[in-house]
Amino acid sequence: GNIYVSDHSNHRVQKWTPGATSGITVAGGNGAGSAANQLNNPTGIFVDGNSTVYVSDELNNRVQKWTQGATSGITVAGGNSYGAAANQVTNPFGVYVDANSNVYVCDHGNHRIQKWAPGATSGITVAGGSGSSSANNQLNNPMGLYVDNQNNMYIADNGNNRIVKWALGNTSGITVAGGNGTGSAANQFDSPTD
């Protein structure tokens, strides 16, 4: 019943317990910066069954892992400035962690989803990465994702106004919602984020 909030401009993640009238900081909260105890515009978060918080630290181009009670985070993806190399992410947004502790990152600025195995120093592209456009093998500013038990990724493809289902190991995805231009009709989205 706890609620975790990515408090973007306060550079922290807040945890609100049921019935609470205020939250407690569980990641960041030490001003904007790139030290291990800081975040700089956090975007996506994922909380696992052990209350470990994974944070897409957008302007630090990294994903930080904060164990319960920790006063600083550990970089588990990116952290090597922005760029398109396998060990880099650019403006990460959504993050998902599977049962094997693989970290999936919406690498927003590189139009791809990167998968980082536990302890890896670089990621592998598992969706997109073929430039920014609307073909089935491309993404345009992905912002949110979810991975189901069959290793299907559901990606909020922000710039293409669609949700894409992409099976792990495939070289292309299929549109499962939206994808009919920008708008407010029942079959359209306008910049979906999650």
mmCIF file with all atom_site columns, C-alpha atoms in Angstrom:
data_model
loop_
_atom_site.group_PDB
_atom_site.id
_atom_site.type_symbol
_atom_site.label_atom_id
_atom_site.label_alt_id
_atom_site.label_comp_id
_atom_site.label_asym_id
_atom_site.label_entity_id
_atom_site.label_seq_id
_atom_site.pdbx_PDB_ins_code
_atom_site.Cartn_x
_atom_site.Cartn_y
_atom_site.Cartn_z
_atom_site.occupancy
_atom_site.B_iso_or_equiv
_atom_site.pdbx_formal_charge
_atom_site.auth_seq_id
_atom_site.auth_comp_id
_atom_site.auth_asym_id
_atom_site.auth_atom_id
_atom_site.pdbx_PDB_model_num
ATOM 1   C CA . GLY A 1 1   ? 0.000   0.000   0.000   1.00 0.00 ? 1   GLY A CA 1
ATOM 2   C CA . ASN A 1 2   ? 2.969   2.370   -0.079  1.00 0.00 ? 2   ASN A CA 1
ATOM 3   C CA . ILE A 1 3   ? 3.073   4.991   -2.833  1.00 0.00 ? 3   ILE A CA 1
ATOM 4   C CA . TYR A 1 4   ? 6.418   5.998   -4.363  1.00 0.00 ? 4   TYR A CA 1
ATOM 5   C CA . VAL A 1 5   ? 6.639   9.312   -6.204  1.00 0.00 ? 5   VAL A CA 1
ATOM 6   C CA . SER A 1 6   ? 9.379   10.489  -8.549  1.00 0.00 ? 6   SER A CA 1
ATOM 7   C CA . ASP A 1 7   ? 9.624   14.095  -7.309  1.00 0.00 ? 7   ASP A CA 1
ATOM 8   C CA . HIS A 1 8   ? 11.334  15.394  -10.451 1.00 0.00 ? 8   HIS A CA 1
ATOM 9   C CA . SER A 1 9   ? 12.192  19.013  -9.621  1.00 0.00 ? 9   SER A CA 1
ATOM 10  C CA . ASN A 1 10  ? 13.001  18.269  -5.974  1.00 0.00 ? 10  ASN A CA 1
ATOM 11  C CA . HIS A 1 11  ? 15.538  15.671  -7.156  1.00 0.00 ? 11  HIS A CA 1
ATOM 12  C CA . ARG A 1 12  ? 14.244  12.902  -4.893  1.00 0.00 ? 12  ARG A CA 1
ATOM 13  C CA . VAL A 1 13  ? 11.939  9.911   -4.584  1.00 0.00 ? 13  VAL A CA 1
ATOM 14  C CA . GLN A 1 14  ? 9.310   10.138  -1.846  1.00 0.00 ? 14  GLN A CA 1
ATOM 15  C CA . LYS A 1 15  ? 7.569   7.215   -0.130  1.00 0.00 ? 15  LYS A CA 1
ATOM 16  C CA . TRP A 1 16  ? 4.079   7.756   1.283   1.00 0.00 ? 16  TRP A CA 1
ATOM 17  C CA . THR A 1 17  ? 2.711   5.071   3.596   1.00 0.00 ? 17  THR A CA 1
ATOM 18  C CA . PRO A 1 18  ? -1.068  4.435   3.718   1.00 0.00 ? 18  PRO A CA 1
ATOM 19  C CA . GLY A 1 19  ? -2.842  7.322   5.428   1.00 0.00 ? 19  GLY A CA 1
ATOM 20  C CA . ALA A 1 20  ? 0.318   9.456   5.693   1.00 0.00 ? 20  ALA A CA 1
ATOM 21  C CA . THR A 1 21  ? 0.046   13.230  5.430   1.00 0.00 ? 21  THR A CA 1
ATOM 22  C CA . SER A 1 22  ? 3.673   13.593  4.345   1.00 0.00 ? 22  SER A CA 1
ATOM 23  C CA . GLY A 1 23  ? 6.287   11.479  2.629   1.00 0.00 ? 23  GLY A CA 1
ATOM 24  C CA . ILE A 1 24  ? 9.798   10.365  3.480   1.00 0.00 ? 24  ILE A CA 1
ATOM 25  C CA . THR A 1 25  ? 12.739  10.612  1.114   1.00 0.00 ? 25  THR A CA 1
ATOM 26  C CA . VAL A 1 26  ? 14.035  7.188   0.043   1.00 0.00 ? 26  VAL A CA 1
ATOM 27  C CA . ALA A 1 27  ? 16.386  8.336   -2.761  1.00 0.00 ? 27  ALA A CA 1
ATOM 28  C CA . GLY A 1 28  ? 18.123  11.638  -3.430  1.00 0.00 ? 28  GLY A CA 1
ATOM 29  C CA . GLY A 1 29  ? 16.937  14.717  -1.583  1.00 0.00 ? 29  GLY A CA 1
ATOM 30  C CA . ASN A 1 30  ? 20.376  16.305  -1.370  1.00 0.00 ? 30  ASN A CA 1
ATOM 31  C CA . GLY A 1 31  ? 19.918  18.854  -4.132  1.00 0.00 ? 31  GLY A CA 1
ATOM 32  C CA . ALA A 1 32  ? 20.578  18.402  -7.823  1.00 0.00 ? 32  ALA A CA 1
ATOM 33  C CA . GLY A 1 33  ? 23.895  16.739  -8.512  1.00 0.00 ? 33  GLY A CA 1
ATOM 34  C CA . SER A 1 34  ? 25.740  13.642  -9.646  1.00 0.00 ? 34  SER A CA 1
ATOM 35  C CA . ALA A 1 35  ? 27.156  12.330  -6.358  1.00 0.00 ? 35  ALA A CA 1
ATOM 36  C CA . ALA A 1 36  ? 25.997  8.885   -5.210  1.00 0.00 ? 36  ALA A CA 1
ATOM 37  C CA . ASN A 1 37  ? 23.592  10.512  -2.711  1.00 0.00 ? 37  ASN A CA 1
ATOM 38  C CA . GLN A 1 38  ? 22.080  12.852  -5.304  1.00 0.00 ? 38  GLN A CA 1
ATOM 39  C CA . LEU A 1 39  ? 19.718  12.761  -8.266  1.00 0.00 ? 39  LEU A CA 1
ATOM 40  C CA . ASN A 1 40  ? 19.206  15.261  -11.067 1.00 0.00 ? 40  ASN A CA 1
ATOM 41  C CA . ASN A 1 41  ? 15.618  15.297  -12.354 1.00 0.00 ? 41  ASN A CA 1
ATOM 42  C CA . PRO A 1 42  ? 14.520  11.724  -11.589 1.00 0.00 ? 42  PRO A CA 1
ATOM 43  C CA . THR A 1 43  ? 11.879  10.394  -13.980 1.00 0.00 ? 43  THR A CA 1
ATOM 44  C CA . GLY A 1 44  ? 10.884  6.703   -13.917 1.00 0.00 ? 44  GLY A CA 1
ATOM 45  C CA . ILE A 1 45  ? 11.016  4.511   -10.827 1.00 0.00 ? 45  ILE A CA 1
ATOM 46  C CA . PHE A 1 46  ? 10.601  0.808   -10.119 1.00 0.00 ? 46  PHE A CA 1
ATOM 47  C CA . VAL A 1 47  ? 10.264  -0.723  -6.657  1.00 0.00 ? 47  VAL A CA 1
ATOM 48  C CA . ASP A 1 48  ? 10.974  -4.445  -6.209  1.00 0.00 ? 48  ASP A CA 1
ATOM 49  C CA . GLY A 1 49  ? 9.655   -6.836  -3.555  1.00 0.00 ? 49  GLY A CA 1
ATOM 50  C CA . ASN A 1 50  ? 12.499  -5.912  -1.173  1.00 0.00 ? 50  ASN A CA 1
ATOM 51  C CA . SER A 1 51  ? 11.602  -2.197  -1.342  1.00 0.00 ? 51  SER A CA 1
ATOM 52  C CA . THR A 1 52  ? 14.695  -1.525  -3.441  1.00 0.00 ? 52  THR A CA 1
ATOM 53  C CA . VAL A 1 53  ? 14.087  1.590   -5.532  1.00 0.00 ? 53  VAL A CA 1
ATOM 54  C CA . TYR A 1 54  ? 15.483  1.862   -9.061  1.00 0.00 ? 54  TYR A CA 1
ATOM 55  C CA . VAL A 1 55  ? 15.520  5.445   -10.350 1.00 0.00 ? 55  VAL A CA 1
ATOM 56  C CA . SER A 1 56  ? 16.002  6.783   -13.876 1.00 0.00 ? 56  SER A CA 1
ATOM 57  C CA . ASP A 1 57  ? 18.238  9.745   -13.087 1.00 0.00 ? 57  ASP A CA 1
ATOM 58  C CA . GLU A 1 58  ? 17.540  11.716  -16.256 1.00 0.00 ? 58  GLU A CA 1
ATOM 59  C CA . LEU A 1 59  ? 20.144  14.469  -16.342 1.00 0.00 ? 59  LEU A CA 1
ATOM 60  C CA . ASN A 1 60  ? 22.864  12.216  -14.902 1.00 0.00 ? 60  ASN A CA 1
ATOM 61  C CA . ASN A 1 61  ? 22.163  9.726   -17.716 1.00 0.00 ? 61  ASN A CA 1
ATOM 62  C CA . ARG A 1 62  ? 22.070  6.757   -15.366 1.00 0.00 ? 62  ARG A CA 1
ATOM 63  C CA . VAL A 1 63  ? 19.832  4.404   -13.399 1.00 0.00 ? 63  VAL A CA 1
ATOM 64  C CA . GLN A 1 64  ? 20.503  4.315   -9.664  1.00 0.00 ? 64  GLN A CA 1
ATOM 65  C CA . LYS A 1 65  ? 19.636  1.447   -7.308  1.00 0.00 ? 65  LYS A CA 1
ATOM 66  C CA . TRP A 1 66  ? 18.757  2.457   -3.733  1.00 0.00 ? 66  TRP A CA 1
ATOM 67  C CA . THR A 1 67  ? 18.307  -0.391  -1.250  1.00 0.00 ? 67  THR A CA 1
ATOM 68  C CA . GLN A 1 68  ? 15.894  0.107   1.629   1.00 0.00 ? 68  GLN A CA 1
ATOM 69  C CA . GLY A 1 69  ? 17.394  2.545   4.148   1.00 0.00 ? 69  GLY A CA 1
ATOM 70  C CA . ALA A 1 70  ? 20.382  3.458   1.938   1.00 0.00 ? 70  ALA A CA 1
ATOM 71  C CA . THR A 1 71  ? 21.707  7.016   1.993   1.00 0.00 ? 71  THR A CA 1
ATOM 72  C CA . SER A 1 72  ? 23.233  6.711   -1.475  1.00 0.00 ? 72  SER A CA 1
ATOM 73  C CA . GLY A 1 73  ? 22.604  4.829   -4.683  1.00 0.00 ? 73  GLY A CA 1
ATOM 74  C CA . ILE A 1 74  ? 24.608  2.497   -6.893  1.00 0.00 ? 74  ILE A CA 1
ATOM 75  C CA . THR A 1 75  ? 24.705  2.968   -10.665 1.00 0.00 ? 75  THR A CA 1
ATOM 76  C CA . VAL A 1 76  ? 23.266  -0.103  -12.420 1.00 0.00 ? 76  VAL A CA 1
ATOM 77  C CA . ALA A 1 77  ? 22.917  1.341   -15.950 1.00 0.00 ? 77  ALA A CA 1
ATOM 78  C CA . GLY A 1 78  ? 24.647  4.201   -17.735 1.00 0.00 ? 78  GLY A CA 1
ATOM 79  C CA . GLY A 1 79  ? 26.534  6.792   -15.722 1.00 0.00 ? 79  GLY A CA 1
ATOM 80  C CA . ASN A 1 80  ? 29.125  7.380   -18.430 1.00 0.00 ? 80  ASN A CA 1
ATOM 81  C CA . SER A 1 81  ? 27.762  10.758  -19.590 1.00 0.00 ? 81  SER A CA 1
ATOM 82  C CA . TYR A 1 82  ? 25.215  10.901  -22.385 1.00 0.00 ? 82  TYR A CA 1
ATOM 83  C CA . GLY A 1 83  ? 25.747  9.083   -25.642 1.00 0.00 ? 83  GLY A CA 1
ATOM 84  C CA . ALA A 1 84  ? 24.748  6.108   -27.757 1.00 0.00 ? 84  ALA A CA 1
ATOM 85  C CA . ALA A 1 85  ? 27.501  3.632   -26.821 1.00 0.00 ? 85  ALA A CA 1
ATOM 86  C CA . ALA A 1 86  ? 26.478  0.354   -25.165 1.00 0.00 ? 86  ALA A CA 1
ATOM 87  C CA . ASN A 1 87  ? 27.638  1.672   -21.767 1.00 0.00 ? 87  ASN A CA 1
ATOM 88  C CA . GLN A 1 88  ? 25.623  4.901   -22.076 1.00 0.00 ? 88  GLN A CA 1
ATOM 89  C CA . VAL A 1 89  ? 22.033  6.107   -21.933 1.00 0.00 ? 89  VAL A CA 1
ATOM 90  C CA . THR A 1 90  ? 20.702  9.539   -22.822 1.00 0.00 ? 90  THR A CA 1
ATOM 91  C CA . ASN A 1 91  ? 17.920  11.051  -20.737 1.00 0.00 ? 91  ASN A CA 1
ATOM 92  C CA . PRO A 1 92  ? 16.505  7.765   -19.390 1.00 0.00 ? 92  PRO A CA 1
ATOM 93  C CA . PHE A 1 93  ? 12.820  7.667   -18.462 1.00 0.00 ? 93  PHE A CA 1
ATOM 94  C CA . GLY A 1 94  ? 10.953  4.448   -17.709 1.00 0.00 ? 94  GLY A CA 1
ATOM 95  C CA . VAL A 1 95  ? 12.688  1.599   -15.901 1.00 0.00 ? 95  VAL A CA 1
ATOM 96  C CA . TYR A 1 96  ? 11.599  -1.993  -15.211 1.00 0.00 ? 96  TYR A CA 1
ATOM 97  C CA . VAL A 1 97  ? 13.410  -4.748  -13.310 1.00 0.00 ? 97  VAL A CA 1
ATOM 98  C CA . ASP A 1 98  ? 12.502  -8.393  -13.960 1.00 0.00 ? 98  ASP A CA 1
ATOM 99  C CA . ALA A 1 99  ? 12.639  -11.374 -11.592 1.00 0.00 ? 99  ALA A CA 1
ATOM 100 C CA . ASN A 1 100 ? 16.275  -12.045 -12.602 1.00 0.00 ? 100 ASN A CA 1
ATOM 101 C CA . SER A 1 101 ? 17.312  -8.463  -11.711 1.00 0.00 ? 101 SER A CA 1
ATOM 102 C CA . ASN A 1 102 ? 17.764  -7.447  -15.350 1.00 0.00 ? 102 ASN A CA 1
ATOM 103 C CA . VAL A 1 103 ? 17.242  -3.692  -15.665 1.00 0.00 ? 103 VAL A CA 1
ATOM 104 C CA . TYR A 1 104 ? 15.306  -2.467  -18.708 1.00 0.00 ? 104 TYR A CA 1
ATOM 105 C CA . VAL A 1 105 ? 15.720  1.239   -19.482 1.00 0.00 ? 105 VAL A CA 1
ATOM 106 C CA . CYS A 1 106 ? 13.780  3.534   -21.799 1.00 0.00 ? 106 CYS A CA 1
ATOM 107 C CA . ASP A 1 107 ? 16.802  5.197   -23.374 1.00 0.00 ? 107 ASP A CA 1
ATOM 108 C CA . HIS A 1 108 ? 14.717  8.173   -24.435 1.00 0.00 ? 108 HIS A CA 1
ATOM 109 C CA . GLY A 1 109 ? 17.388  10.171  -26.253 1.00 0.00 ? 109 GLY A CA 1
ATOM 110 C CA . ASN A 1 110 ? 18.650  7.154   -28.209 1.00 0.00 ? 110 ASN A CA 1
ATOM 111 C CA . HIS A 1 111 ? 15.171  5.865   -29.166 1.00 0.00 ? 111 HIS A CA 1
ATOM 112 C CA . ARG A 1 112 ? 15.828  2.400   -27.783 1.00 0.00 ? 112 ARG A CA 1
ATOM 113 C CA . ILE A 1 113 ? 15.272  0.049   -24.853 1.00 0.00 ? 113 ILE A CA 1
ATOM 114 C CA . GLN A 1 114 ? 18.461  -1.173  -23.200 1.00 0.00 ? 114 GLN A CA 1
ATOM 115 C CA . LYS A 1 115 ? 18.691  -4.308  -21.056 1.00 0.00 ? 115 LYS A CA 1
ATOM 116 C CA . TRP A 1 116 ? 21.395  -4.378  -18.378 1.00 0.00 ? 116 TRP A CA 1
ATOM 117 C CA . ALA A 1 117 ? 22.151  -7.732  -16.722 1.00 0.00 ? 117 ALA A CA 1
ATOM 118 C CA . PRO A 1 118 ? 23.088  -7.688  -13.016 1.00 0.00 ? 118 PRO A CA 1
ATOM 119 C CA . GLY A 1 119 ? 26.609  -6.310  -12.650 1.00 0.00 ? 119 GLY A CA 1
ATOM 120 C CA . ALA A 1 120 ? 26.943  -5.489  -16.361 1.00 0.00 ? 120 ALA A CA 1
ATOM 121 C CA . THR A 1 121 ? 29.021  -2.488  -17.395 1.00 0.00 ? 121 THR A CA 1
ATOM 122 C CA . SER A 1 122 ? 27.091  -2.099  -20.652 1.00 0.00 ? 122 SER A CA 1
ATOM 123 C CA . GLY A 1 123 ? 23.634  -2.845  -21.953 1.00 0.00 ? 123 GLY A CA 1
ATOM 124 C CA . ILE A 1 124 ? 22.230  -4.519  -25.029 1.00 0.00 ? 124 ILE A CA 1
ATOM 125 C CA . THR A 1 125 ? 19.563  -3.028  -27.242 1.00 0.00 ? 125 THR A CA 1
ATOM 126 C CA . VAL A 1 126 ? 16.371  -5.099  -27.030 1.00 0.00 ? 126 VAL A CA 1
ATOM 127 C CA . ALA A 1 127 ? 13.979  -2.725  -28.840 1.00 0.00 ? 127 ALA A CA 1
ATOM 128 C CA . GLY A 1 128 ? 14.457  0.189   -31.229 1.00 0.00 ? 128 GLY A CA 1
ATOM 129 C CA . GLY A 1 129 ? 17.927  1.586   -31.741 1.00 0.00 ? 129 GLY A CA 1
ATOM 130 C CA . SER A 1 130 ? 17.400  2.011   -35.484 1.00 0.00 ? 130 SER A CA 1
ATOM 131 C CA . GLY A 1 131 ? 16.945  5.759   -35.440 1.00 0.00 ? 131 GLY A CA 1
ATOM 132 C CA . SER A 1 132 ? 13.911  7.836   -34.578 1.00 0.00 ? 132 SER A CA 1
ATOM 133 C CA . SER A 1 133 ? 10.849  7.063   -36.692 1.00 0.00 ? 133 SER A CA 1
ATOM 134 C CA . SER A 1 134 ? 7.628   5.060   -36.821 1.00 0.00 ? 134 SER A CA 1
ATOM 135 C CA . ALA A 1 135 ? 8.644   1.848   -38.604 1.00 0.00 ? 135 ALA A CA 1
ATOM 136 C CA . ASN A 1 136 ? 8.000   -1.407  -36.687 1.00 0.00 ? 136 ASN A CA 1
ATOM 137 C CA . ASN A 1 137 ? 11.708  -1.693  -35.819 1.00 0.00 ? 137 ASN A CA 1
ATOM 138 C CA . GLN A 1 138 ? 11.940  1.892   -34.537 1.00 0.00 ? 138 GLN A CA 1
ATOM 139 C CA . LEU A 1 139 ? 10.895  3.956   -31.534 1.00 0.00 ? 139 LEU A CA 1
ATOM 140 C CA . ASN A 1 140 ? 10.576  7.704   -31.107 1.00 0.00 ? 140 ASN A CA 1
ATOM 141 C CA . ASN A 1 141 ? 11.384  8.939   -27.599 1.00 0.00 ? 141 ASN A CA 1
ATOM 142 C CA . PRO A 1 142 ? 10.206  5.935   -25.541 1.00 0.00 ? 142 PRO A CA 1
ATOM 143 C CA . MET A 1 143 ? 9.145   6.983   -22.049 1.00 0.00 ? 143 MET A CA 1
ATOM 144 C CA . GLY A 1 144 ? 7.536   4.063   -20.203 1.00 0.00 ? 144 GLY A CA 1
ATOM 145 C CA . LEU A 1 145 ? 7.666   0.279   -20.263 1.00 0.00 ? 145 LEU A CA 1
ATOM 146 C CA . TYR A 1 146 ? 6.400   -2.882  -18.636 1.00 0.00 ? 146 TYR A CA 1
ATOM 147 C CA . VAL A 1 147 ? 7.727   -6.439  -19.109 1.00 0.00 ? 147 VAL A CA 1
ATOM 148 C CA . ASP A 1 148 ? 5.284   -9.334  -18.655 1.00 0.00 ? 148 ASP A CA 1
ATOM 149 C CA . ASN A 1 149 ? 6.002   -12.940 -17.587 1.00 0.00 ? 149 ASN A CA 1
ATOM 150 C CA . GLN A 1 150 ? 6.442   -14.018 -21.230 1.00 0.00 ? 150 GLN A CA 1
ATOM 151 C CA . ASN A 1 151 ? 9.177   -11.378 -21.777 1.00 0.00 ? 151 ASN A CA 1
ATOM 152 C CA . ASN A 1 152 ? 6.949   -9.134  -23.872 1.00 0.00 ? 152 ASN A CA 1
ATOM 153 C CA . MET A 1 153 ? 7.798   -5.464  -23.464 1.00 0.00 ? 153 MET A CA 1
ATOM 154 C CA . TYR A 1 154 ? 4.997   -2.912  -23.635 1.00 0.00 ? 154 TYR A CA 1
ATOM 155 C CA . ILE A 1 155 ? 6.531   0.432   -24.566 1.00 0.00 ? 155 ILE A CA 1
ATOM 156 C CA . ALA A 1 156 ? 4.978   3.896   -24.402 1.00 0.00 ? 156 ALA A CA 1
ATOM 157 C CA . ASP A 1 157 ? 6.372   5.192   -27.694 1.00 0.00 ? 157 ASP A CA 1
ATOM 158 C CA . ASN A 1 158 ? 5.841   8.872   -26.922 1.00 0.00 ? 158 ASN A CA 1
ATOM 159 C CA . GLY A 1 159 ? 6.816   10.470  -30.229 1.00 0.00 ? 159 GLY A CA 1
ATOM 160 C CA . ASN A 1 160 ? 4.761   7.980   -32.249 1.00 0.00 ? 160 ASN A CA 1
ATOM 161 C CA . ASN A 1 161 ? 1.657   8.273   -30.044 1.00 0.00 ? 161 ASN A CA 1
ATOM 162 C CA . ARG A 1 162 ? 1.381   4.528   -29.616 1.00 0.00 ? 162 ARG A CA 1
ATOM 163 C CA . ILE A 1 163 ? 1.957   1.568   -27.316 1.00 0.00 ? 163 ILE A CA 1
ATOM 164 C CA . VAL A 1 164 ? 4.202   -1.066  -28.864 1.00 0.00 ? 164 VAL A CA 1
ATOM 165 C CA . LYS A 1 165 ? 4.369   -4.727  -27.843 1.00 0.00 ? 165 LYS A CA 1
ATOM 166 C CA . TRP A 1 166 ? 7.863   -6.067  -28.456 1.00 0.00 ? 166 TRP A CA 1
ATOM 167 C CA . ALA A 1 167 ? 8.778   -9.662  -27.667 1.00 0.00 ? 167 ALA A CA 1
ATOM 168 C CA . LEU A 1 168 ? 12.262  -10.059 -26.224 1.00 0.00 ? 168 LEU A CA 1
ATOM 169 C CA . GLY A 1 169 ? 14.546  -11.326 -29.000 1.00 0.00 ? 169 GLY A CA 1
ATOM 170 C CA . ASN A 1 170 ? 12.456  -9.897  -31.839 1.00 0.00 ? 170 ASN A CA 1
ATOM 171 C CA . THR A 1 171 ? 13.799  -7.237  -34.185 1.00 0.00 ? 171 THR A CA 1
ATOM 172 C CA . SER A 1 172 ? 10.491  -5.380  -34.421 1.00 0.00 ? 172 SER A CA 1
ATOM 173 C CA . GLY A 1 173 ? 7.347   -4.726  -32.444 1.00 0.00 ? 173 GLY A CA 1
ATOM 174 C CA . ILE A 1 174 ? 3.640   -4.373  -33.137 1.00 0.00 ? 174 ILE A CA 1
ATOM 175 C CA . THR A 1 175 ? 1.365   -1.484  -32.266 1.00 0.00 ? 175 THR A CA 1
ATOM 176 C CA . VAL A 1 176 ? -1.267  -2.586  -29.735 1.00 0.00 ? 176 VAL A CA 1
ATOM 177 C CA . ALA A 1 177 ? -2.810  0.812   -28.888 1.00 0.00 ? 177 ALA A CA 1
ATOM 178 C CA . GLY A 1 178 ? -2.859  4.173   -30.643 1.00 0.00 ? 178 GLY A CA 1
ATOM 179 C CA . GLY A 1 179 ? -0.578  4.741   -33.603 1.00 0.00 ? 179 GLY A CA 1
ATOM 180 C CA . ASN A 1 180 ? -3.202  6.703   -35.503 1.00 0.00 ? 180 ASN A CA 1
ATOM 181 C CA . GLY A 1 181 ? -1.612  10.123  -35.316 1.00 0.00 ? 181 GLY A CA 1
ATOM 182 C CA . THR A 1 182 ? -1.904  12.722  -32.594 1.00 0.00 ? 182 THR A CA 1
ATOM 183 C CA . GLY A 1 183 ? -5.396  13.378  -31.311 1.00 0.00 ? 183 GLY A CA 1
ATOM 184 C CA . SER A 1 184 ? -8.136  12.763  -28.796 1.00 0.00 ? 184 SER A CA 1
ATOM 185 C CA . ALA A 1 185 ? -10.235 10.200  -30.685 1.00 0.00 ? 185 ALA A CA 1
ATOM 186 C CA . ALA A 1 186 ? -10.773 6.819   -29.026 1.00 0.00 ? 186 ALA A CA 1
ATOM 187 C CA . ASN A 1 187 ? -8.077  5.275   -31.253 1.00 0.00 ? 187 ASN A CA 1
ATOM 188 C CA . GLN A 1 188 ? -5.466  8.013   -30.670 1.00 0.00 ? 188 GLN A CA 1
ATOM 189 C CA . PHE A 1 189 ? -3.010  9.311   -28.081 1.00 0.00 ? 189 PHE A CA 1
ATOM 190 C CA . ASP A 1 190 ? -1.212  12.590  -27.616 1.00 0.00 ? 190 ASP A CA 1
ATOM 191 C CA . SER A 1 191 ? 2.309   11.920  -26.273 1.00 0.00 ? 191 SER A CA 1
ATOM 192 C CA . PRO A 1 192 ? 1.750   8.837   -24.036 1.00 0.00 ? 192 PRO A CA 1
ATOM 193 C CA . THR A 1 193 ? 4.284   8.541   -21.227 1.00 0.00 ? 193 THR A CA 1
ATOM 194 C CA . ASP A 1 194 ? 3.535   5.288   -19.392 1.00 0.00 ? 194 ASP A CA 1
#
